[in-house]
JSON list of C-alpha atoms in Angstrom, two decimals:
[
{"chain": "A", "resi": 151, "resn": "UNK", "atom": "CA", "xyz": [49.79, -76.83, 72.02]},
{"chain": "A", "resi": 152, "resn": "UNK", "atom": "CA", "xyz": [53.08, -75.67, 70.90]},
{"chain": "A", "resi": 153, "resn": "UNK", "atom": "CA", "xyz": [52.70, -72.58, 69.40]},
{"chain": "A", "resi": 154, "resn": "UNK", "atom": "CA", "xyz": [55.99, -73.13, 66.69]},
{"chain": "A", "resi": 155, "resn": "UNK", "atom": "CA", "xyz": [53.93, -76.08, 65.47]},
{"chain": "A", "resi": 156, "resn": "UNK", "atom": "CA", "xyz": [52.58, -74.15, 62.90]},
{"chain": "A", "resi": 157, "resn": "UNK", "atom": "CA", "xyz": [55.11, -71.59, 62.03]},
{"chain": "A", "resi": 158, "resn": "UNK", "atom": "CA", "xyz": [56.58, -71.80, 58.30]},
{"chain": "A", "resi": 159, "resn": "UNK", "atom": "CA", "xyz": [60.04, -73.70, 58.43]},
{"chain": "A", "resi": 160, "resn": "UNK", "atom": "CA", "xyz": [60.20, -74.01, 54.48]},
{"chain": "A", "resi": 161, "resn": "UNK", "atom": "CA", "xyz": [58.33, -75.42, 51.65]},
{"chain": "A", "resi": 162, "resn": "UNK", "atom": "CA", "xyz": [58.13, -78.09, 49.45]},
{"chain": "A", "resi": 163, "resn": "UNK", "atom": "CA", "xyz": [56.55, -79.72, 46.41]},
{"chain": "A", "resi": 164, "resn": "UNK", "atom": "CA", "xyz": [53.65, -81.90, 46.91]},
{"chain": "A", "resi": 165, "resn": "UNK", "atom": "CA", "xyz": [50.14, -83.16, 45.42]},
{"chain": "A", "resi": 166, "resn": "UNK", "atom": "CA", "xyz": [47.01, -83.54, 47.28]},
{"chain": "A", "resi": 167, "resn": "UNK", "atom": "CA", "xyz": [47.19, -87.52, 46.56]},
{"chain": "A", "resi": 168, "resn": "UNK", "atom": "CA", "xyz": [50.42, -88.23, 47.23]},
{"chain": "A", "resi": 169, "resn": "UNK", "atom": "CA", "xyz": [49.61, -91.96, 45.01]},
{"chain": "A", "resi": 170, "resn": "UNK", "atom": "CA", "xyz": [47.90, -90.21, 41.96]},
{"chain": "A", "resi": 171, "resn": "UNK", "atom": "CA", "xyz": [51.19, -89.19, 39.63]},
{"chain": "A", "resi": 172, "resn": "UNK", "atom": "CA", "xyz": [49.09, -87.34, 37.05]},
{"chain": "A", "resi": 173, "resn": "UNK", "atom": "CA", "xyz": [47.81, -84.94, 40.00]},
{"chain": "A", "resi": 174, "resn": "UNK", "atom": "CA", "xyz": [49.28, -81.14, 39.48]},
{"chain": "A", "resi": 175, "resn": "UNK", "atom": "CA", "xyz": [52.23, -80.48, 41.48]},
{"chain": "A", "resi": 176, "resn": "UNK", "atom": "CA", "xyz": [51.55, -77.52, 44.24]},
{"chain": "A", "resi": 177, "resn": "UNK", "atom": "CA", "xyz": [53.96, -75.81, 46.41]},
{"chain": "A", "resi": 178, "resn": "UNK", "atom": "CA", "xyz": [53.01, -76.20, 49.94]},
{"chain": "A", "resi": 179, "resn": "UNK", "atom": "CA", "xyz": [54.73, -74.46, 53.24]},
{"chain": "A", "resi": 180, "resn": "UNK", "atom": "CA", "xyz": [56.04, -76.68, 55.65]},
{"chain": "A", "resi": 181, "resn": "UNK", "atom": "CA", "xyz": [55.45, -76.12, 59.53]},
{"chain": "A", "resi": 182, "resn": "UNK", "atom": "CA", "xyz": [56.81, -78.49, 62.42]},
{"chain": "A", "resi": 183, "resn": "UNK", "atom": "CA", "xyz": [53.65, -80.40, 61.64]},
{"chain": "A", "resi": 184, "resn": "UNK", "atom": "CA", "xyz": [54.71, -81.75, 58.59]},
{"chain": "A", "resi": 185, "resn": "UNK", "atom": "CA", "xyz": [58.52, -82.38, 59.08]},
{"chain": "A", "resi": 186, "resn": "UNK", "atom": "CA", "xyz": [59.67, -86.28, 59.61]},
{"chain": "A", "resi": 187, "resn": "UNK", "atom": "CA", "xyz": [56.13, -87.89, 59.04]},
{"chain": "A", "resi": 188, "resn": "UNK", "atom": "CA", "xyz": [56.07, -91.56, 57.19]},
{"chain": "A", "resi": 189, "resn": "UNK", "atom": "CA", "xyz": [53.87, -91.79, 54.06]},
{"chain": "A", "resi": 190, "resn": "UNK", "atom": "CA", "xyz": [50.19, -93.07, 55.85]},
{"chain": "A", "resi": 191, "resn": "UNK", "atom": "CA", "xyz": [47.13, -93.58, 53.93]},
{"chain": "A", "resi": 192, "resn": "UNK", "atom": "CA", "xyz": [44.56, -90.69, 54.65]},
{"chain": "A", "resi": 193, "resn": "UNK", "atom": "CA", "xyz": [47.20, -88.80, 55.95]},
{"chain": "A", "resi": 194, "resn": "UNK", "atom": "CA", "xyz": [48.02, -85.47, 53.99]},
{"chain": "A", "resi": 195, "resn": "UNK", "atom": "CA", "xyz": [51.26, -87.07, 51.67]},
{"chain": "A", "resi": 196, "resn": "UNK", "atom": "CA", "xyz": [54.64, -86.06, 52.73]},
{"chain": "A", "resi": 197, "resn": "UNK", "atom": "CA", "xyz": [56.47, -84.07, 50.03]},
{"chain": "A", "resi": 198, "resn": "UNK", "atom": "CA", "xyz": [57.77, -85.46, 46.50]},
{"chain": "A", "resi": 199, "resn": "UNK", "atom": "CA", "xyz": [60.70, -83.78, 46.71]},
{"chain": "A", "resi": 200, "resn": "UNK", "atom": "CA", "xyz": [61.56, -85.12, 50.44]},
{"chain": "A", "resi": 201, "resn": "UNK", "atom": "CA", "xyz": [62.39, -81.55, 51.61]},
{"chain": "A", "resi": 202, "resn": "UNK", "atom": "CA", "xyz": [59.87, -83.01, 54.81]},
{"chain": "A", "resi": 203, "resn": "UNK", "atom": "CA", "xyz": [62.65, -85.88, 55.48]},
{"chain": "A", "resi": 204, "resn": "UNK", "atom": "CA", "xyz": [65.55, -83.24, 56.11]},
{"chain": "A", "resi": 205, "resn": "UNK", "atom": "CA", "xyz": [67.00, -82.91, 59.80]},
{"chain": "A", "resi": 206, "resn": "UNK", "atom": "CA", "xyz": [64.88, -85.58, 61.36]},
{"chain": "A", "resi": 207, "resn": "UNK", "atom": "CA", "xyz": [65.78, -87.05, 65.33]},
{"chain": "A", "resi": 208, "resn": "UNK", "atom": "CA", "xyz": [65.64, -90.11, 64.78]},
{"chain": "A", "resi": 209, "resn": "UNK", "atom": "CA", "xyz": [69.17, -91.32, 64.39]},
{"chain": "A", "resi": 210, "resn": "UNK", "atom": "CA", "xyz": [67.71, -94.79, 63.10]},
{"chain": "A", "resi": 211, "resn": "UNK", "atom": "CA", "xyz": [65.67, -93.11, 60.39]},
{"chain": "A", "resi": 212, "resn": "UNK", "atom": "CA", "xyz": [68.80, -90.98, 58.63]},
{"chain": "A", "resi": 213, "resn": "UNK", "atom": "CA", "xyz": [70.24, -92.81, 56.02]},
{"chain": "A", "resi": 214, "resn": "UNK", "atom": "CA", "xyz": [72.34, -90.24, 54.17]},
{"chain": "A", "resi": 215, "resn": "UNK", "atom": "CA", "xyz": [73.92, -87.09, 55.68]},
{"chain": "A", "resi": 216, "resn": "UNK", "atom": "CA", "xyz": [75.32, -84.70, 53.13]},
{"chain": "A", "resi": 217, "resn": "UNK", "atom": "CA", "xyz": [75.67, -80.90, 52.50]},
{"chain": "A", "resi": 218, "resn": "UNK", "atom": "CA", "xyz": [72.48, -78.69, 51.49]},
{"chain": "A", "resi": 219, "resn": "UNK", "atom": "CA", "xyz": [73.51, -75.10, 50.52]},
{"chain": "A", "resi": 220, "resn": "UNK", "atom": "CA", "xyz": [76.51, -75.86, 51.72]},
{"chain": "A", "resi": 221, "resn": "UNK", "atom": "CA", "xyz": [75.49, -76.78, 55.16]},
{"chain": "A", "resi": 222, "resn": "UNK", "atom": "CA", "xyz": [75.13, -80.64, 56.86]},
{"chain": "A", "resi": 223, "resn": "UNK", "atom": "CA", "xyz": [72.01, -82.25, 56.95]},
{"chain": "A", "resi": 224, "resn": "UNK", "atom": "CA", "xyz": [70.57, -85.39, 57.12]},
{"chain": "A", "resi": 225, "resn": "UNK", "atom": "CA", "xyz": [68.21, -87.12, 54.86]},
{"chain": "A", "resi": 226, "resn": "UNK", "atom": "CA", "xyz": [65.70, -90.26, 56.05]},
{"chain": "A", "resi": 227, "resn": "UNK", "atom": "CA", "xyz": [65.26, -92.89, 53.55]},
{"chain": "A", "resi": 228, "resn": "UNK", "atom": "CA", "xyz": [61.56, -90.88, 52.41]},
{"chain": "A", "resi": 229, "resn": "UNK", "atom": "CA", "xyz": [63.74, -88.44, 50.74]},
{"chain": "A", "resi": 230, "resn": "UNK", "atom": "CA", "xyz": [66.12, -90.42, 48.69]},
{"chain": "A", "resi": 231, "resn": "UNK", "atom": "CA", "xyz": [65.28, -91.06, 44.78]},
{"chain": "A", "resi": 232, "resn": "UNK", "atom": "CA", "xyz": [61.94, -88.60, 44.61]},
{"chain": "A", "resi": 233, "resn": "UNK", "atom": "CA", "xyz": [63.35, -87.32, 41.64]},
{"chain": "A", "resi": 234, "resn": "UNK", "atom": "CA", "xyz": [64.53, -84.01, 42.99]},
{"chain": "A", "resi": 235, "resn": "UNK", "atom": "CA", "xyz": [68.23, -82.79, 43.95]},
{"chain": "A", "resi": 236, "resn": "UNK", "atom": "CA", "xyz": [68.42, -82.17, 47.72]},
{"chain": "A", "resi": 237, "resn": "UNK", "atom": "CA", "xyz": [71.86, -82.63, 48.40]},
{"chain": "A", "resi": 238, "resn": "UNK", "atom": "CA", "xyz": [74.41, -80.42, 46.56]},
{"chain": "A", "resi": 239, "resn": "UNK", "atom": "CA", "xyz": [76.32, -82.85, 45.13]},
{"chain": "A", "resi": 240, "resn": "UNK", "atom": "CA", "xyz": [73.11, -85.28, 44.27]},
{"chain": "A", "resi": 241, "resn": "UNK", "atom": "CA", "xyz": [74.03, -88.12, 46.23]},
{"chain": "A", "resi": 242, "resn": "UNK", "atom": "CA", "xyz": [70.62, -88.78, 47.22]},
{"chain": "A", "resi": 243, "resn": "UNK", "atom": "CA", "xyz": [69.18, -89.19, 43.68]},
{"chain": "A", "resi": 244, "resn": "UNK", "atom": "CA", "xyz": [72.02, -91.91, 42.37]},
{"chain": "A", "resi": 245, "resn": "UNK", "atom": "CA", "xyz": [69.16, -94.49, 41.77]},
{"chain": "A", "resi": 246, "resn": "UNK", "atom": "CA", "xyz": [68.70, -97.15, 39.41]},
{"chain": "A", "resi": 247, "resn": "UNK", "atom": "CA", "xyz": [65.91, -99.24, 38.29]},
{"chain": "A", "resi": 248, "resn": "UNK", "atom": "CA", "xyz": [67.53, -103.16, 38.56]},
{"chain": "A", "resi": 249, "resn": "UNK", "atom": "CA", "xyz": [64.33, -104.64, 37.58]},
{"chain": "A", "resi": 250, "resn": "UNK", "atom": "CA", "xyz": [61.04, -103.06, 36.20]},
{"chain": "A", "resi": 251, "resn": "UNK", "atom": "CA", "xyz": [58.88, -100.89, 38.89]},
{"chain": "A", "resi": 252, "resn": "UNK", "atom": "CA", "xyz": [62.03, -101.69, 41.20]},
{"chain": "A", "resi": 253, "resn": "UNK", "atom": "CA", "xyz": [63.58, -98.05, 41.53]},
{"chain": "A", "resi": 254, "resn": "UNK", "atom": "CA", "xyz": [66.72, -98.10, 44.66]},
{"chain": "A", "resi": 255, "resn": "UNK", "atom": "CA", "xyz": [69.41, -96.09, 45.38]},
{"chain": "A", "resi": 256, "resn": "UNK", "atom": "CA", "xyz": [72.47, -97.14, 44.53]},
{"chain": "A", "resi": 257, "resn": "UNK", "atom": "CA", "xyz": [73.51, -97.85, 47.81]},
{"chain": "A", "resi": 258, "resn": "UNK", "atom": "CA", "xyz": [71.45, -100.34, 48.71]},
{"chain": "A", "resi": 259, "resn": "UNK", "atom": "CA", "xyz": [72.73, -102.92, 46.01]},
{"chain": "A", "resi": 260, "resn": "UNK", "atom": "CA", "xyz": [75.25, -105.43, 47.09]},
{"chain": "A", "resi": 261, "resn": "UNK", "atom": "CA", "xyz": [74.18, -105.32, 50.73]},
{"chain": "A", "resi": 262, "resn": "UNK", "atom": "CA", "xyz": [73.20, -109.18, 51.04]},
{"chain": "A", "resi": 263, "resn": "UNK", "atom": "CA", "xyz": [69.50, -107.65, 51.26]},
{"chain": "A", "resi": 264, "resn": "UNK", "atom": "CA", "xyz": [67.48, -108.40, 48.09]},
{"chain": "A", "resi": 265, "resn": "UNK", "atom": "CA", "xyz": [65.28, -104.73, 48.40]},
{"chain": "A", "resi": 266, "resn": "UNK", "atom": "CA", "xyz": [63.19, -105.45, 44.57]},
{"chain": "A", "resi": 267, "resn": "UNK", "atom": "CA", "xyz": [60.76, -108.55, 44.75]},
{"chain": "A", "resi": 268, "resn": "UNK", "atom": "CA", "xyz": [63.29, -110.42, 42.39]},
{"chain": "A", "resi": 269, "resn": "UNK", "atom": "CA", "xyz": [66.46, -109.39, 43.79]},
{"chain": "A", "resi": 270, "resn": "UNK", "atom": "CA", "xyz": [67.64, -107.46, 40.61]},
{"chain": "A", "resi": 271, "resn": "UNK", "atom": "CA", "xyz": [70.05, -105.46, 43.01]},
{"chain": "A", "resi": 272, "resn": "UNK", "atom": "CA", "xyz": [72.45, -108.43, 44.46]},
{"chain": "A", "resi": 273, "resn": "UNK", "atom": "CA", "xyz": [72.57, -109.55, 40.74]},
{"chain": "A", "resi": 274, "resn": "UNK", "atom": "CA", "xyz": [75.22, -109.45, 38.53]},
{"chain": "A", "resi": 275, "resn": "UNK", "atom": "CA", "xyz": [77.13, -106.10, 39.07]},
{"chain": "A", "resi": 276, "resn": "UNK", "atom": "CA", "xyz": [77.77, -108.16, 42.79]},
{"chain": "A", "resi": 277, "resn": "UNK", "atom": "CA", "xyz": [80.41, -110.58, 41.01]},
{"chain": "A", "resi": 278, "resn": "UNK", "atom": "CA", "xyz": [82.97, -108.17, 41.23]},
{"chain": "A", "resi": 279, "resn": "UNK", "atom": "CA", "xyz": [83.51, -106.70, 44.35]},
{"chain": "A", "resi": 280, "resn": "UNK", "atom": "CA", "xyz": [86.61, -104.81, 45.37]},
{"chain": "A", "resi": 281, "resn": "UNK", "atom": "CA", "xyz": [88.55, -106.98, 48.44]},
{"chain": "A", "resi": 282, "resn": "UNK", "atom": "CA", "xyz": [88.60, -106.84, 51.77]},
{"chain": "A", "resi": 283, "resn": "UNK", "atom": "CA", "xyz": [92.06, -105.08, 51.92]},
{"chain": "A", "resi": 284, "resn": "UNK", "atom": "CA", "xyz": [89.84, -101.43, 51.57]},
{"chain": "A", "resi": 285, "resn": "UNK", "atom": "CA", "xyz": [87.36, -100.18, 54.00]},
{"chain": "A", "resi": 286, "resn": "UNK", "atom": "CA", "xyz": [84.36, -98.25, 52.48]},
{"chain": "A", "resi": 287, "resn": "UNK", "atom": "CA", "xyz": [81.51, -96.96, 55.21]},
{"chain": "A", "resi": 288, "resn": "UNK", "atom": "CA", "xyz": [78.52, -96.42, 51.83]},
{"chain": "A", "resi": 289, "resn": "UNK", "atom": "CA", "xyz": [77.47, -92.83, 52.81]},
{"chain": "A", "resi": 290, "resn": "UNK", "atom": "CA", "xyz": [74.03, -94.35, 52.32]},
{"chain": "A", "resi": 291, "resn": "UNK", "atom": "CA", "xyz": [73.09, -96.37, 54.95]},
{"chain": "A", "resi": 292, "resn": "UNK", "atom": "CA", "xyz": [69.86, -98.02, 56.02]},
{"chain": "A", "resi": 293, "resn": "UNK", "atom": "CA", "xyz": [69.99, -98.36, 59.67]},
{"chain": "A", "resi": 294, "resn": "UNK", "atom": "CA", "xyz": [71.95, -101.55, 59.29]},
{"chain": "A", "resi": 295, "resn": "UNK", "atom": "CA", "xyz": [75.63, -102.25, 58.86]},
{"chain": "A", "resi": 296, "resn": "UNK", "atom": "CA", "xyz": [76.76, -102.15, 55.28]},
{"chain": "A", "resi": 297, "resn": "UNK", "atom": "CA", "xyz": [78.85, -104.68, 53.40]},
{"chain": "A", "resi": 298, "resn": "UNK", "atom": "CA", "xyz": [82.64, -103.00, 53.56]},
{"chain": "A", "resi": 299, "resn": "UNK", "atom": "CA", "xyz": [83.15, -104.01, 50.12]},
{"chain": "A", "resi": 300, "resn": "UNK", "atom": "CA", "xyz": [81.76, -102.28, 47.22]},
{"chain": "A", "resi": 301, "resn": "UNK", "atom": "CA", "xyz": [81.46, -103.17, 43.37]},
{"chain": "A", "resi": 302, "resn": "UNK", "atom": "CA", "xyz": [84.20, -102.68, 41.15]},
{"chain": "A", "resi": 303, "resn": "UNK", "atom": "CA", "xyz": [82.48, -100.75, 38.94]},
{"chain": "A", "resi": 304, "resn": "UNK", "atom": "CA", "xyz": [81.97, -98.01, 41.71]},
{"chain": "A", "resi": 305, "resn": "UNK", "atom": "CA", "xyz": [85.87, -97.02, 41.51]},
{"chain": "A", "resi": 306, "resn": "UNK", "atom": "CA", "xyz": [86.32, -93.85, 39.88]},
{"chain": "A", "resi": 307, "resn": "UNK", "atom": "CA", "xyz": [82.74, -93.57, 38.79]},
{"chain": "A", "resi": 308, "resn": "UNK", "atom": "CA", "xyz": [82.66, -89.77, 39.57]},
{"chain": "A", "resi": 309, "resn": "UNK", "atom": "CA", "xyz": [80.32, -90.56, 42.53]},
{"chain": "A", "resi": 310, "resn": "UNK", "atom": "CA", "xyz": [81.96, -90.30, 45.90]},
{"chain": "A", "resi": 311, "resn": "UNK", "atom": "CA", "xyz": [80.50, -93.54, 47.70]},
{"chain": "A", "resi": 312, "resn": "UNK", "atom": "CA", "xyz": [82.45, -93.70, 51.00]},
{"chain": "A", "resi": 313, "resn": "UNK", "atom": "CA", "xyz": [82.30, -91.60, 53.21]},
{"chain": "A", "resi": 314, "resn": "UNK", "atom": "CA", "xyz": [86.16, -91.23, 53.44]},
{"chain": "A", "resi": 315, "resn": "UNK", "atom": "CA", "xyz": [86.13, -91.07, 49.68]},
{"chain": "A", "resi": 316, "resn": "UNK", "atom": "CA", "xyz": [88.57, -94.16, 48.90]},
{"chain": "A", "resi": 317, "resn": "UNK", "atom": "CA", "xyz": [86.72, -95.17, 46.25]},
{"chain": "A", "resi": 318, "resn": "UNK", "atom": "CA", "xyz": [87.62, -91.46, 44.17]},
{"chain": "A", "resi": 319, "resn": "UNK", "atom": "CA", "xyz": [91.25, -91.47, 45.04]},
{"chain": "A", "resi": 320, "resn": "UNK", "atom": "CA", "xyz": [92.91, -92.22, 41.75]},
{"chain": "A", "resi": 321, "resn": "UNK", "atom": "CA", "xyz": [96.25, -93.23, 43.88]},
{"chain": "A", "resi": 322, "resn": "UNK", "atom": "CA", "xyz": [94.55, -96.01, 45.26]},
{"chain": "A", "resi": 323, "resn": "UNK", "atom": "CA", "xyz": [93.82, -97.36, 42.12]},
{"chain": "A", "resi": 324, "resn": "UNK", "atom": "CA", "xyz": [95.52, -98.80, 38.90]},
{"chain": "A", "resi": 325, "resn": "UNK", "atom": "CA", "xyz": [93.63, -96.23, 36.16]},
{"chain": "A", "resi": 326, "resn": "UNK", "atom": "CA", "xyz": [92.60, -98.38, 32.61]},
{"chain": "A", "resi": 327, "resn": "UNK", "atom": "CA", "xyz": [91.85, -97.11, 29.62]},
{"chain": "A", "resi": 328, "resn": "UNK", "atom": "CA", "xyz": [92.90, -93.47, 28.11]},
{"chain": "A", "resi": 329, "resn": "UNK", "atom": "CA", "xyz": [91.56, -90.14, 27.90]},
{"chain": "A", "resi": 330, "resn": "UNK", "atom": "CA", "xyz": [90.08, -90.91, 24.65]},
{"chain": "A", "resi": 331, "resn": "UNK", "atom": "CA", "xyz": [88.21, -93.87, 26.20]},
{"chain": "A", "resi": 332, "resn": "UNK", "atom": "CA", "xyz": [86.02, -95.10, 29.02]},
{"chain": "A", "resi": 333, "resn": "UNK", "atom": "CA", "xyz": [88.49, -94.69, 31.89]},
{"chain": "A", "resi": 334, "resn": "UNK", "atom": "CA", "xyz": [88.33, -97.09, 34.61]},
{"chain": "A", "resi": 335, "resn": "UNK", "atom": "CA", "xyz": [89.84, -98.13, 38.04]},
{"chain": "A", "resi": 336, "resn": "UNK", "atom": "CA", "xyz": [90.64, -101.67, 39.43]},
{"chain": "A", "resi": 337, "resn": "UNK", "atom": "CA", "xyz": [92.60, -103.06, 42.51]},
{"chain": "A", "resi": 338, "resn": "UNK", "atom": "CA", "xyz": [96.19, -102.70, 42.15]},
{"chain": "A", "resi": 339, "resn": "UNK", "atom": "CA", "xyz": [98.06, -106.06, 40.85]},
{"chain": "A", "resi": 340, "resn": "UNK", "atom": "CA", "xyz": [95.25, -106.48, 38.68]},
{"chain": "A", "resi": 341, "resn": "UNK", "atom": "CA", "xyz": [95.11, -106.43, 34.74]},
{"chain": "A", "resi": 342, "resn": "UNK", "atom": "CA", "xyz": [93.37, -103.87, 32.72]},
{"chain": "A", "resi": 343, "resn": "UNK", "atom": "CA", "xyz": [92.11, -106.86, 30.87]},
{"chain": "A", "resi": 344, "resn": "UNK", "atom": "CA", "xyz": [90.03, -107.51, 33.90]},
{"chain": "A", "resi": 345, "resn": "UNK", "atom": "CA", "xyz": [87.95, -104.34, 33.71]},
{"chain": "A", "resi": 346, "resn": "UNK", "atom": "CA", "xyz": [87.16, -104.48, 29.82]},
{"chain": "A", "resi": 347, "resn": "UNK", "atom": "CA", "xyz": [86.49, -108.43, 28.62]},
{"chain": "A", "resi": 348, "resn": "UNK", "atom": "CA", "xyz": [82.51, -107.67, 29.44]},
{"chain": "A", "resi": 349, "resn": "UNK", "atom": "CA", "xyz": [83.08, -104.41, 27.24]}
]
């Protein structure tokens, strides 16, 4: 037996039944034991706040690395949208609900891979995409290659979604609106009109 198997790494939130949501929240330590393991029936449940998905092998089970207190980590897929900040700047709880009991990070939608039962994340926000003439590498990614091409609506959001950042750089973009309204971003030899007829 290895004898750092059961030597306190960390800790974590977690509830005896990791399915029953009403169940009080307990702090647990974490050892070796308990770092990187899927969610298995009978099994004790992994952590709610996916501080057990942090730093994992696996190359094909990180999808997200970003920095935690200031240093790089990587995230598996577990320990996206539980509801608790791991990353400092919260990358890896931008999640939306597209369709009821269908909660996804934000990541996943527009990928050509319907991930809720009715496909509420390739819908409608997928009609306007930015072109081809960018390249955006999501810094979420499921173990698949992304779509280069992100929505529209993801320009200047205040949510860094490529890794190189692209999508933040106001000199990239033209900028709509004013300070004293909802400013947006769209593809250069566009019109403003473009970004505010759905408004």
């Amino acid at each position: 037996k290895d004898l750092c198997e059961d030597q306190v790494t960390g800790w974590c939130y977690w509830r005896p039944n990791y399915a029953n949501v009403g169940e009080e929240i307990l702090e647990r330590n974490l050892t070796k034991n308990h770092m990187c393991t899927p969610l298995q029936p009978g099994i004790i449940g992994p952590c709610i706040d996916g501080r057990d998905q942090l730093n994992c092998t696996s190359g094909s089970a990180a999808a997200l690395t970003c920095a935690v207190e200031n240093y790089a980590t990587s995230i598996t897929k577990l320990g996206l949208c539980t509801g608790f900040d791991i990353c400092d700047d919260s990358i890896d709880e931008v999640c939306e609900t597209p369709e009821y009991g269908c909660k996804v990070h934000k990541h996943t939608f527009c990928d050509g891979i319907k991930n809720c039962p009715f496909g509420g994340d390739e819908g409608i926000i997928c009609n306007f995409m930015v072109s081809n003439l960018i390249t955006c590498v999501r810094r979420v990614n499921y173990g698949y290659v992304a779509p280069k091409q992100i929505p529209v609506e993801w320009l200047c959001d205040g949510i860094v979604d490529c890794e190189n950042g692209i999508d933040e750089d106001r000199t990239n973009w033209n900028v709509c609106g004013s300070p004293w309204t909802r400013e947006r971003c769209i593809e250069r030899g566009r019109p403003c009109q473009e970004m505010y007829r759905c408004d």
